[in-house]
Amino acid sequence: MMAMLKSCGRISSVGLYSPPFGGSPLRASTWWSGVQMGPPDPILGVTEAFKRDTNPKKMNLGVGAYRDDQGKPYILSCVRKAEAQIAAKQLDKEYLPIGGLGDFSKACAELALGPDSEVLKSGRSVTVQSISGTGSLRVGANFLSRFHTATSDVYLPKPSWGNHTPIFRDAGFQLKAYSYYDPKTCGFDFKGALDDILKIPQKSIMVLHACAHNPTGVDPRPEQWKEIAALVKQRNLLVFFDMAYQGFASGDTDHDAWAVRYFIGQGHNILLAQSFAKNMGLYGERVGGLTVVCRDAEETRRVESQLKILIRPIYSNPPMNGARIAATILNTPELRKEWLVEVHSMANRIIQMREQLVANLRKEGSTRNWQHVTDQIGMFCFTGLKPKQVERLTKEFSIYMTKDGRISMAGVTSDNIGYLAHAIHAVTK
Amino acid sequence: MSVFSEVPQAAPVAVFKLTADFREDTDPRKVNLGVGAYRTDDCQPWVLPVVKKVEQMIVEDQSLNHEYLPILGLPEFRSSSSKIALGEESPAIKEKRVGGVQCLGGTGALKVGAEFLRRWYNGNNNTGTPVYVSTPTWENHNGVFTDAGFQDIRTYRYWEPEKRGLALAGFLADLENAPERSIILLHACAHNPTGTDPTQEEWMQIADVMKRRSLFPFFDSAYQGFASGSLEKDAWAVRYFVSQGFEIFCAQSFSKNFGLYNERVGNLTVVASDGENLARVLTQMEKIVRTTWSNPPSQGARLVAVTLTTPELFEEWKGNVKTMADRVLLMRAQLKAKLQALGTPGTWDHITQQIGMFSFTGLNPKQVEFLIKEKHIYLMASGRINMCGLTSKNMDYVAESIHEAVTKIP
């Protein structure tokens, strides 16, 4: 210790450079003794434990990234083609504008709102390229915090994606919830949701999952969406849609954007966070868009200028690579076609796994009602398994998932589905 | 009735407005001495040869995918970046008390560092801790610390217009008078916008006061290698502070020295007193990152990591960096020589004494306006020029125009 202090020349100054919270005079002083150890991330914890497991049959059903039927990450063919095209162009690396790549933002908005959108035709929305879904949510939250001062409350569905809460909290909001998931049916608590929405104070912010609700996989039906939209209008709530799975849920991008487009059509001027992490497999490239629908073009200009002011002190301008890939795909007819086919096939594989899981459970002799497995949609399935059952799955079968019984269907393959069904039956019979 | 009817129109960011105006200008003589990006002698952006090479390698490597990076970023990128800042032989690295957080450019690194300090430095959530930035400084510094929640942003004297150099006495006095534990934002090298850096002796004096006053050094290092052409020379101040036992933050940008502007490649290097403190700090950094961008973009980090960890590529990169630095030095020498040859009133030594991409010419706002409106030479109202905007072809025109501005307009 003394040798170390001598070698970095500290001994002479120990008495003068005093740490704020006291400390042994022989230890190098620090500003950080009051920094608490951050809690471990629950999902990462699952993956860490999975990695340590030596059971050859182990399954990681915590992963929130798509896997092919061999359990491998899937790089879309249209992505590879787009990358090759881009590489051939030998583009420069000059800063993007604060709002990002124009070709991307435009295509991103069109994908969500539809090419015939009145909003796009009248230029009354702004879309900024942002850092995937998280970045879109955060910039949107910061914008609302600064300019929607009528409320400090954000309402999330119960449950919601774990990161929604800290994002909105860090942006300065209080988090509240409306009923959403019914554990008795493993389905949508429609009545509960309406009852709760009725009580939400006017002008509050309400987060809705556009499709493939995370973590439950439970989406409202169209007639239910219609009632929700009407009630939300009546309550004068500000809607913030989170759309991380467009195309990935049903396999059809227009179908998955139905709720977003319906709300807009009903006159809701929404905020929308889009992610291309899953539907284009661009996870680590951080591709997303934040859209704010405004009253008219003039208001849009003011809002856009303020979004830039918010973005600049966070990261100045967004990363090019992923946006360029996404823009190339969306704006090149053959690539776009190919993408739609690939997205459909990813969604299809998930749907097939759902069907086969139920079939396999029946084959195992399970008499429980597993309809929710096929009723739910998207990457995640809320199995209805209790914590003790989840624990058994992990301990006895090396099947890893989050404690809430959520499994990622993306981690299921033709190879391991039989084993999964067997294990689930074993802990639920 | 719109929830946004009261949202005011925000003023555009000045430096981008300048470039926008430049683009719209149809005069064939126009010169852009505004935004800070490297240009070749043909006034073109320059993708570094080593970057092209590594990009090709990445495109051809079928084993790579687009999976999420860890929250704190690509491990090889983080460690190799911190090594670049602190040196291969850094005792702090050997003592395992250095960590990196991959961030979105230098801005992102400043942001994460600022957010962390607001939450965990000098108590919990102490938004009253004074933050000192130089006068002048990069205009986004204020925004970053304000948006992180700091309520008391002050300035320390830095640029002395009369001598066109460092206001050392004022700088040291302001540090002396700063409340203990204030956060001091320091430019590691190639000060933006003045191009004026302290000498090594002056840095030692600065460190001395900061140690005595228990001030926290937060370095902004956006030009390592780009300033002098030498990575080691440009990192001298950062390494000196570490050797003096300071815990520091260093926001590193690879925008300029790798020419990777739009891939947003940055690293927040954290030097703590020991590994145990470092570990806790990094867990809290994760929480900040998770609600800002979840995890950083992979392309640029991969590029930098491969380059820094492959000996031949590393050498090639250093060569590319030196190419850029040398061109800037040449432009400085030529501009000063031309102004002196023209007999332009005033002294122009500061042009070659200053370092890095920018030069604070000393031109006043009226002279700047003249240059923009009459000569179609675009520069910041502060008189800051980007030396990279100068070329062998426009050198004479710019020198003559400056001469005209100085002689015509007081």
PDB file of N, CA and C in Angstrom, chain B residues 163-164 332 336-337 339-340 346-355 359-361:
ATOM      1  N   LYS B 163      -3.913  39.893 -25.207  1.00  0.00           N
ATOM      2  CA  LYS B 163      -2.671  39.208 -25.558  1.00  0.00           C
ATOM      3  C   LYS B 163      -2.919  38.025 -26.488  1.00  0.00           C
ATOM      4  N   ARG B 164      -4.205  37.783 -26.800  1.00  0.00           N
ATOM      5  CA  ARG B 164      -4.576  36.650 -27.653  1.00  0.00           C
ATOM      6  C   ARG B 164      -3.919  35.370 -27.146  1.00  0.00           C
ATOM      7  N   ARG B 332      -1.879  26.689 -40.808  1.00  0.00           N
ATOM      8  CA  ARG B 332      -1.578  27.737 -39.823  1.00  0.00           C
ATOM      9  C   ARG B 332      -0.352  28.535 -40.252  1.00  0.00           C
ATOM     10  N   LYS B 336      -0.487  32.562 -41.430  1.00  0.00           N
ATOM     11  CA  LYS B 336       0.276  33.586 -40.696  1.00  0.00           C
ATOM     12  C   LYS B 336       1.273  34.264 -41.644  1.00  0.00           C
ATOM     13  N   ALA B 337       1.971  33.460 -42.449  1.00  0.00           N
ATOM     14  CA  ALA B 337       2.965  34.019 -43.364  1.00  0.00           C
ATOM     15  C   ALA B 337       2.315  35.003 -44.330  1.00  0.00           C
ATOM     16  N   LEU B 339      -0.511  36.740 -43.971  1.00  0.00           N
ATOM     17  CA  LEU B 339      -0.965  37.959 -43.301  1.00  0.00           C
ATOM     18  C   LEU B 339       0.215  38.868 -43.012  1.00  0.00           C
ATOM     19  N   GLN B 340       1.316  38.256 -42.626  1.00  0.00           N
ATOM     20  CA  GLN B 340       2.498  39.060 -42.346  1.00  0.00           C
ATOM     21  C   GLN B 340       3.022  39.684 -43.630  1.00  0.00           C
ATOM     22  N   GLY B 346      -1.671  44.341 -36.726  1.00  0.00           N
ATOM     23  CA  GLY B 346      -1.833  43.418 -35.598  1.00  0.00           C
ATOM     24  C   GLY B 346      -0.763  42.353 -35.647  1.00  0.00           C
ATOM     25  N   THR B 347      -0.706  41.539 -34.605  1.00  0.00           N
ATOM     26  CA  THR B 347       0.237  40.424 -34.606  1.00  0.00           C
ATOM     27  C   THR B 347      -0.540  39.155 -34.917  1.00  0.00           C
ATOM     28  N   TRP B 348       0.098  38.255 -35.626  1.00  0.00           N
ATOM     29  CA  TRP B 348      -0.570  37.025 -36.046  1.00  0.00           C
ATOM     30  C   TRP B 348       0.146  35.766 -35.558  1.00  0.00           C
ATOM     31  N   ASP B 349       1.017  35.941 -34.567  1.00  0.00           N
ATOM     32  CA  ASP B 349       1.738  34.793 -34.005  1.00  0.00           C
ATOM     33  C   ASP B 349       0.787  33.769 -33.411  1.00  0.00           C
ATOM     34  N   HIS B 350      -0.349  34.254 -32.914  1.00  0.00           N
ATOM     35  CA  HIS B 350      -1.268  33.331 -32.236  1.00  0.00           C
ATOM     36  C   HIS B 350      -1.766  32.248 -33.175  1.00  0.00           C
ATOM     37  N   ILE B 351      -1.744  32.561 -34.478  1.00  0.00           N
ATOM     38  CA  ILE B 351      -2.246  31.560 -35.430  1.00  0.00           C
ATOM     39  C   ILE B 351      -1.401  30.303 -35.408  1.00  0.00           C
ATOM     40  N   THR B 352      -0.078  30.469 -35.239  1.00  0.00           N
ATOM     41  CA  THR B 352       0.763  29.265 -35.177  1.00  0.00           C
ATOM     42  C   THR B 352       1.002  28.807 -33.747  1.00  0.00           C
ATOM     43  N   GLN B 353       0.750  29.695 -32.796  1.00  0.00           N
ATOM     44  CA  GLN B 353       0.900  29.255 -31.407  1.00  0.00           C
ATOM     45  C   GLN B 353      -0.294  28.419 -30.968  1.00  0.00           C
ATOM     46  N   GLN B 354      -1.451  28.732 -31.523  1.00  0.00           N
ATOM     47  CA  GLN B 354      -2.637  27.957 -31.175  1.00  0.00           C
ATOM     48  C   GLN B 354      -2.549  26.588 -31.828  1.00  0.00           C
ATOM     49  N   ILE B 355      -3.372  25.691 -31.331  1.00  0.00           N
ATOM     50  CA  ILE B 355      -3.215  24.295 -31.732  1.00  0.00           C
ATOM     51  C   ILE B 355      -4.569  23.633 -31.967  1.00  0.00           C
ATOM     52  N   SER B 359      -8.964  28.254 -34.532  1.00  0.00           N
ATOM     53  CA  SER B 359      -8.160  29.407 -34.180  1.00  0.00           C
ATOM     54  C   SER B 359      -9.090  30.549 -33.816  1.00  0.00           C
ATOM     55  N   PHE B 360      -8.778  31.182 -32.704  1.00  0.00           N
ATOM     56  CA  PHE B 360      -9.488  32.396 -32.338  1.00  0.00           C
ATOM     57  C   PHE B 360      -8.715  33.522 -32.982  1.00  0.00           C
ATOM     58  N   THR B 361      -9.244  33.993 -34.095  1.00  0.00           N
ATOM     59  CA  THR B 361      -8.487  34.958 -34.871  1.00  0.00           C
ATOM     60  C   THR B 361      -8.326  36.293 -34.163  1.00  0.00           C
TER      61      THR B 361
END
